[in-house]
Tab-separated table of C-alpha atoms and ligand atoms in Angstrom:
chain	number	residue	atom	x	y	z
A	28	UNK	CA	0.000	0.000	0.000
A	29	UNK	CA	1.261	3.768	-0.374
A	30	UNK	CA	2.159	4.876	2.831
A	31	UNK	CA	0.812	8.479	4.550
A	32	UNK	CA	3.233	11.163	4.147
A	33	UNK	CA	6.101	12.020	6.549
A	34	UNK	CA	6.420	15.336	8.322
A	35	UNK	CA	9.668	16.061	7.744
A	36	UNK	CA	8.629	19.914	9.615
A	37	UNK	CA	8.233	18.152	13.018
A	38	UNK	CA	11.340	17.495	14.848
A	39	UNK	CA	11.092	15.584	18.121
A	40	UNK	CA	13.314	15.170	20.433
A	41	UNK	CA	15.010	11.611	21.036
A	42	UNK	CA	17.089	10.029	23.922
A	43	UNK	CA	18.581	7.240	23.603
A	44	UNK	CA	19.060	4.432	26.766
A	45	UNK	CA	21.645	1.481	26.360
A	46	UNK	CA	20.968	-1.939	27.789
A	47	UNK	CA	24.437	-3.462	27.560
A	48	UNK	CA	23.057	-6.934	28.551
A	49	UNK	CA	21.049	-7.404	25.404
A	50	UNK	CA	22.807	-4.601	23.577
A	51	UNK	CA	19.129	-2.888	22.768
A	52	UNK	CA	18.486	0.560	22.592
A	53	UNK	CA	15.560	2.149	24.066
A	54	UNK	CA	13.992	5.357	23.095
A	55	UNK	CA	11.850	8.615	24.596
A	56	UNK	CA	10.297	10.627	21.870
A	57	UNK	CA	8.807	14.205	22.846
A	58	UNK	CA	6.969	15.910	20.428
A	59	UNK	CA	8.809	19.266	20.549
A	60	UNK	CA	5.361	21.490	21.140
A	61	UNK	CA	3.818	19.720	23.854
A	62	UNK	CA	4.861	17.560	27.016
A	63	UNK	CA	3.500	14.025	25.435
A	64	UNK	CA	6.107	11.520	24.977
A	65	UNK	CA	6.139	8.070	23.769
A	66	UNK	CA	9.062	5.234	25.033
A	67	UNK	CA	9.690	2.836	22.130
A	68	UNK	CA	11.078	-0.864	23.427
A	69	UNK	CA	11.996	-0.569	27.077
A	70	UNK	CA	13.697	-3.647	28.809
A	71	UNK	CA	13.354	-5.654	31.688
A	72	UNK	CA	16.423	-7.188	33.002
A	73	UNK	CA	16.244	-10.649	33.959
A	74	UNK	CA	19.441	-12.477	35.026
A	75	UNK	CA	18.906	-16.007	33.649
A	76	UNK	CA	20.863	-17.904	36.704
A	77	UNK	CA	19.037	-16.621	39.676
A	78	UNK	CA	15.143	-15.912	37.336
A	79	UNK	CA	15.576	-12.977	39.397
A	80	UNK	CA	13.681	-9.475	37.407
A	81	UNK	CA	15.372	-5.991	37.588
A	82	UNK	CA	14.282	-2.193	36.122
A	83	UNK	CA	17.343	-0.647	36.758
A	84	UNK	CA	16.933	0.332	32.398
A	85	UNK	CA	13.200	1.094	32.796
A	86	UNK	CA	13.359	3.452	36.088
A	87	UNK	CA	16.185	5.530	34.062
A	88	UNK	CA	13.344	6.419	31.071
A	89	UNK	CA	10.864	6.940	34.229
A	90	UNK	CA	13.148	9.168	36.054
A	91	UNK	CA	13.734	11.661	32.966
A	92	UNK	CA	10.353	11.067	31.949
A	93	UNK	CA	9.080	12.404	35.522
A	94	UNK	CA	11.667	15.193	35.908
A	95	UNK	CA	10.837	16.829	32.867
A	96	UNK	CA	7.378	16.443	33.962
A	97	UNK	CA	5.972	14.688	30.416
A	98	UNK	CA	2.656	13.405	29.665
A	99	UNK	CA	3.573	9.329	28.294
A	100	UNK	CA	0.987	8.347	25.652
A	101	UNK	CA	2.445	5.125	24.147
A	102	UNK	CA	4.571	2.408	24.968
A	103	UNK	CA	5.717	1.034	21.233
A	104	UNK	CA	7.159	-2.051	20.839
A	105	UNK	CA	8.637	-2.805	17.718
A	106	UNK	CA	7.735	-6.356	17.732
A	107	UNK	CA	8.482	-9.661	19.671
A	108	UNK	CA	11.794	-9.110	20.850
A	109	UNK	CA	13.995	-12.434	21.660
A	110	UNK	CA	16.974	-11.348	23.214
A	111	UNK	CA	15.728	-9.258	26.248
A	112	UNK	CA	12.082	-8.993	28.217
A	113	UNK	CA	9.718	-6.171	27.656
A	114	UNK	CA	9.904	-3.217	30.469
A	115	UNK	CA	6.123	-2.020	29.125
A	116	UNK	CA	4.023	-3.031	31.567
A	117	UNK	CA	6.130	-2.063	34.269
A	118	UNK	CA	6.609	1.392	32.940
A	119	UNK	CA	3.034	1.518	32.188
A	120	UNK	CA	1.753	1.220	35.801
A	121	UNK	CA	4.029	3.806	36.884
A	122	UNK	CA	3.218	6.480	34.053
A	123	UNK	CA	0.046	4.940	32.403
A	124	UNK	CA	0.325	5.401	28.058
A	125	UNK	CA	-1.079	2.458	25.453
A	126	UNK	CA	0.932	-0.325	24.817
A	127	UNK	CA	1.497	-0.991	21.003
A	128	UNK	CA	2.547	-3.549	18.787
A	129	UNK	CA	2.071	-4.625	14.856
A	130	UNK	CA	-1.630	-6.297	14.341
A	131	UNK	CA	0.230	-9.448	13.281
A	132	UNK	CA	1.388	-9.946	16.795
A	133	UNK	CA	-1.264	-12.523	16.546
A	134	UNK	CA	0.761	-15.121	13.808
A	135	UNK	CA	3.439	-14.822	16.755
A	136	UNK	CA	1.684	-15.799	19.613
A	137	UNK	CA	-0.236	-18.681	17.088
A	138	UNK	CA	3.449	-20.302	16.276
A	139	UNK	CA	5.292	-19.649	19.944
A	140	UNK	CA	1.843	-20.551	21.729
A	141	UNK	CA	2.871	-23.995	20.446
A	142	UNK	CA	6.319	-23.998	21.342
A	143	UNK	CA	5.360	-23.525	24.438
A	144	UNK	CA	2.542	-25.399	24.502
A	145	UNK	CA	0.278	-22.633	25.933
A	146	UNK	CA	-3.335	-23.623	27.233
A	147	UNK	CA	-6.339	-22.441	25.822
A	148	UNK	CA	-6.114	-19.399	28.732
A	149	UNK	CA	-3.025	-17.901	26.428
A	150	UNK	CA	-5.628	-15.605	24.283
A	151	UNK	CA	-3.838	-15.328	20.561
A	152	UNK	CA	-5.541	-12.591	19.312
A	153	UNK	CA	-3.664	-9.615	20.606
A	154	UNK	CA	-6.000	-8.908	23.352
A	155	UNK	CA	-2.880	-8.569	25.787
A	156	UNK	CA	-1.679	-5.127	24.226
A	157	UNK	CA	-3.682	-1.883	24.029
A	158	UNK	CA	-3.180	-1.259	20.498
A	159	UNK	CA	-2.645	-3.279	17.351
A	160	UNK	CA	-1.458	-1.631	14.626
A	161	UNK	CA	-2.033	-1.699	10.884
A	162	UNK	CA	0.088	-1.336	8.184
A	163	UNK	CA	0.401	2.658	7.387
A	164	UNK	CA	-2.239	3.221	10.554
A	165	UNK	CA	-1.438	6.823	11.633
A	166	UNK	CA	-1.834	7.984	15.319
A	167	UNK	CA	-0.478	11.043	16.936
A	168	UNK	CA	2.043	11.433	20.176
A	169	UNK	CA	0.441	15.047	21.375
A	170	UNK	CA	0.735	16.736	18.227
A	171	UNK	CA	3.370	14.640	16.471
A	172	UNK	CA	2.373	12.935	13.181
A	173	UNK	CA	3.058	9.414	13.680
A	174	UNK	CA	2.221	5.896	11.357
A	175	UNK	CA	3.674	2.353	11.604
A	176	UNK	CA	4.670	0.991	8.501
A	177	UNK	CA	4.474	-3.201	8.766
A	178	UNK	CA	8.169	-4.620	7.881
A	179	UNK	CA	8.266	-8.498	8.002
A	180	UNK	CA	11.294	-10.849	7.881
A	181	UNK	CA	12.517	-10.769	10.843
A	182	UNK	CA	9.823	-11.760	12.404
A	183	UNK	CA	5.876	-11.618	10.861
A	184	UNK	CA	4.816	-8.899	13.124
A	185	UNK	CA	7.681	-6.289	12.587
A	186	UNK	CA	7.161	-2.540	12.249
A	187	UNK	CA	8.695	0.315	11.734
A	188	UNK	CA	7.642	3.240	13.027
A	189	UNK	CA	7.681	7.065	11.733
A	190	UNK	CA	7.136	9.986	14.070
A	191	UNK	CA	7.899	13.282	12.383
A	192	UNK	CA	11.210	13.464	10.819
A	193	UNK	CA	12.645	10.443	13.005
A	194	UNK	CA	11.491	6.814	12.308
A	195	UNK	CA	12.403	3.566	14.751
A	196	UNK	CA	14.082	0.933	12.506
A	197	UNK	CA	13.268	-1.806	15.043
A	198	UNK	CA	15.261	-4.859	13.907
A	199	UNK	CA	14.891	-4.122	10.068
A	200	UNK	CA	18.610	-2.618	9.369
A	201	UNK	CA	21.334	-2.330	12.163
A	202	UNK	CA	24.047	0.563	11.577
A	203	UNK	CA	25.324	0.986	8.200
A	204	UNK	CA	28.891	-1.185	9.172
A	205	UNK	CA	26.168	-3.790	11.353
A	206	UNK	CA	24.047	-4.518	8.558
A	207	UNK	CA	20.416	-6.155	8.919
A	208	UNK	CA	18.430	-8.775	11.411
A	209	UNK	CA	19.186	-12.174	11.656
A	210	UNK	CA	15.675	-13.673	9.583
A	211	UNK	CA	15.722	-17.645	10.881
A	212	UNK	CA	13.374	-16.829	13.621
A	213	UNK	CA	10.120	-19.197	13.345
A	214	UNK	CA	8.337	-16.881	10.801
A	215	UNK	CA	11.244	-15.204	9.699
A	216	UNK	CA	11.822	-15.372	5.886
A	217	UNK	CA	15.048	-13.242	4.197
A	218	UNK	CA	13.027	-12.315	0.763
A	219	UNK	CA	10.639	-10.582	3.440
A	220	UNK	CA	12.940	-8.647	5.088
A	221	UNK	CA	14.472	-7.497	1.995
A	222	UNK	CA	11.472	-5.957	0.803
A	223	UNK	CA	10.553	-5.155	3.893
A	224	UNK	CA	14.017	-3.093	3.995
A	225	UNK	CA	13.467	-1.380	0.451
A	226	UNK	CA	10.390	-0.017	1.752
A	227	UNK	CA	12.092	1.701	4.606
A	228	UNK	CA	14.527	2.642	1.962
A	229	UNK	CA	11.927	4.742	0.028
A	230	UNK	CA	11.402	6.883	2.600
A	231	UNK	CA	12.635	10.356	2.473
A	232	UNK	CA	16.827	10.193	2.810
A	233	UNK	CA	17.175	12.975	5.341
A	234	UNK	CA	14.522	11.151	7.700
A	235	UNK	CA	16.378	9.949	10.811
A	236	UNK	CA	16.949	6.535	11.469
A	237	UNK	CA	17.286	4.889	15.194
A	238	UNK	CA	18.213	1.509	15.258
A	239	UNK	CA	17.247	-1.315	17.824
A	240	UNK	CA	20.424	-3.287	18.533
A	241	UNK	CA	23.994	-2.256	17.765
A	242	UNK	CA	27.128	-4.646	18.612
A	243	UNK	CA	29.851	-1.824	17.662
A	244	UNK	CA	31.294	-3.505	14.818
A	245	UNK	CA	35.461	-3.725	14.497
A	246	UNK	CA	35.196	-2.382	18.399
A	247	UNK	CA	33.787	0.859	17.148
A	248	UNK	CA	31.854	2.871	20.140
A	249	UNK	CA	27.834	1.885	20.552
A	250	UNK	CA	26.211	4.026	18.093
A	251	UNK	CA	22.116	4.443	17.321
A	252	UNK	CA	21.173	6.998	15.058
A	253	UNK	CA	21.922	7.385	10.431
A	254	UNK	CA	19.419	8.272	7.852
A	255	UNK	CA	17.858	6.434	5.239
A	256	UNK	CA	20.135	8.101	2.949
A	257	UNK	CA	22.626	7.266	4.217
A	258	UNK	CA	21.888	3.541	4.821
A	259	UNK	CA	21.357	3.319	0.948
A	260	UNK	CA	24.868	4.093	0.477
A	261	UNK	CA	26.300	2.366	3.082
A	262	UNK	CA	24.955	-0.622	4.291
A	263	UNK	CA	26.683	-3.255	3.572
A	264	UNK	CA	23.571	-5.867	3.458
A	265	UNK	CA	22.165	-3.965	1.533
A	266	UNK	CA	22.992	-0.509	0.547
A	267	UNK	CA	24.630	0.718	-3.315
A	268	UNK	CA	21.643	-1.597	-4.493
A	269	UNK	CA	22.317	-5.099	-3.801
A	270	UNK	CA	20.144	-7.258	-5.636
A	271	UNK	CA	17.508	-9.362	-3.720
A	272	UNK	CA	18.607	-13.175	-4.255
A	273	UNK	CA	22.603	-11.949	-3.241
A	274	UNK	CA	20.822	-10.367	0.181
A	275	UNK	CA	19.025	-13.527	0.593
A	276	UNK	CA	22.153	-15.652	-0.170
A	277	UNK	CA	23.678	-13.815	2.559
A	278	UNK	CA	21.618	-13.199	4.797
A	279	UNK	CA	21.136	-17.441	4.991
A	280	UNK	CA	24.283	-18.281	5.035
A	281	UNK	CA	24.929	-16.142	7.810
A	282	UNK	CA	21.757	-16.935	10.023
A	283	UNK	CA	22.544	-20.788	9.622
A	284	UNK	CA	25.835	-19.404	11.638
A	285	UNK	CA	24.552	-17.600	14.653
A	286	UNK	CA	23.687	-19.047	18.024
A	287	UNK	CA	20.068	-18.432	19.483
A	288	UNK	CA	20.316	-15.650	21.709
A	289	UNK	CA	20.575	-16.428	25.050
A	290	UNK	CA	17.756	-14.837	26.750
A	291	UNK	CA	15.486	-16.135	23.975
A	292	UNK	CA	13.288	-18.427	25.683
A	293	UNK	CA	12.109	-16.357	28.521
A	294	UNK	CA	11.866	-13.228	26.477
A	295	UNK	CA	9.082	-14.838	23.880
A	296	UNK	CA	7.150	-16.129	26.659
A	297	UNK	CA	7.210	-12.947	28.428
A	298	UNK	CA	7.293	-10.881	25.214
A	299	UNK	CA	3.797	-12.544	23.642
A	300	UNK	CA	1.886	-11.644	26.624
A	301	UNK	CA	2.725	-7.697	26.172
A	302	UNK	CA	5.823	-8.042	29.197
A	303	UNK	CA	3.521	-10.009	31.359
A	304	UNK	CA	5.373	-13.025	33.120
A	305	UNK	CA	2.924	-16.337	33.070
A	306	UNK	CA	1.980	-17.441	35.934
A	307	UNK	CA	0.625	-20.529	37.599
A	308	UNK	CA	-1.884	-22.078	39.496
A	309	UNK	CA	-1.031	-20.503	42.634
A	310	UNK	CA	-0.416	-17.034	40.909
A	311	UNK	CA	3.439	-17.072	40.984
A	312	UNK	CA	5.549	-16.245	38.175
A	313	UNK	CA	6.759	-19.328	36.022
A	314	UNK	CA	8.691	-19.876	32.768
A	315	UNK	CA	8.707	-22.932	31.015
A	316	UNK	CA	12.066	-23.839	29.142
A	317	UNK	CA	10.585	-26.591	26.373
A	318	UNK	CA	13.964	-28.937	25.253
A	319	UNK	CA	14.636	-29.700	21.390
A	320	UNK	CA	11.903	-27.120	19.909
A	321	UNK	CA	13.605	-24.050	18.726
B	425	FE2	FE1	14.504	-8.652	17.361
């Protein structure tokens, strides 16, 4: 579909928070004429050894969020993260705001509802998150133009999301010298992501672009923010027009490579249910850790 126009006039304001365990990147967006903010993928630590939780990431974006006395309308995520656990809903309770995610959220929690063999009580149709969104649906953060644009490959619910003249890459493209996503994910597919990638690509060139994850590549210092013209150039996945079935070549290759990320089995549990831990019988929170499916 075409997508809405971006308002390259509006200019919010964006911080940036590090989580060095899972190497994400959080983000606050202010629109720059009002106090409303939205917080795009905040973490929740969980150290795997002990199943012990920790917000030390999340009370940071609450802290700044409180002393500069903002209003928090959404909580964004782009999609079902595997490497670390959502800090929405705890960031939600303190600060209220909507909690987001792409409408095909459902297709995840249908295929990782079986890995975990999930009882009929794990709902699949979205109904844990306050918002599902559409592919080019528009919404506002105070008076900031905003509209997800729905990038699969990844994973099927991916999207990328544009808010003025800044857009959240999720886990579409990394840094120009970090490439793109891994795409090996169940419901991952590499031809997806590429076109999933040229789309972000036809976006105005001077429209900002934060990434999701950076590994600082060669030892290079954590970095977050490019443009889209400046990933067409660069990127070695797939900028200076690198032809679909070489990305996909690639891309392969590489994923057949990589180790499963480590915190990858409590994070989709937690992740599907909008940051909620399961719990059981007696109310306590419980992960399963199913052996031989992924
Ligand atoms: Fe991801």
């Amino acid at each position: 579909m075409s997508l809405p126009d971006v308002s390259m006039h509006q200019h919010p304001q964006v911080t940036a928070f590090f989580d060095p365990q899972s190497n994400t990147i959080s983000y606050l967006v202010k629109d720059p004429e009002s106090p409303a903010c939205a917080v795009i993928d905040a973490v929740m630590q969980f150290d795997y050894a002990s199943g012990r939780l920790s917000y030390e990431s999340a009370d940071e974006i609450v802290a700044m969020i409180e002393r500069q006395g903002l209003s928090l309308e959404w909580i964004i995520e782009t999609h079902v993260h595997a490497d670390h656990l959502s800090g929405a809903p705890y960031i939600q309770q303190k600060l209220g705001g909507q909690i987001g995610i792409g409408e095909h959220i459902r297709d995840v929690q249908d295929t990782f509802g079986k890995v975990f063999n999930e009882g009929t009580e794990f709902e699949r149709d979205g109904s844990q998150f306050d918002r599902l969104f559409t592919d080019g649906d528009r919404y506002r953060v105070g008076g900031l133009d905003c509209f997800a644009l729905h990038t699969p490959g990844h994973t099927p619910a991916c999207m990328v999301h544009v808010m003025g003249d800044a857009a959240f890459a999720g886990d579409t493209l990394f840094m120009p010298d970090g490439g793109s996503a891994r795409a090996d994910f169940p419901g991952g597919d590499a031809g997806q992501l590429y076109d999933s990638i040229t789309r972000v690509l036809s976006l105005p060139e001077a429209l900002r672009l934060y990434v999701c994850h950076d590994y600082g590549p060669g030892g290079r210092a954590i970095a977050w923010e490019t443009t889209v013209g400046t990933q067409k150039k660069a990127n070695i996945h797939v900028g200076g027009g690198i032809s679909r079935e070489d990305f996909v070549k690639m891309r392969e290759t590489r994923d057949a490579q990589l180790a499963m990320p480590s915190l990858i089995i409590p994070s989709l549990q937690v992740n599907m249910r909008a940051g909620e831990v399961p719990r059981d019988e007696d109310g306590d929170m419980v992960l399963k850790i199913p052996v031989n499916k992924l």
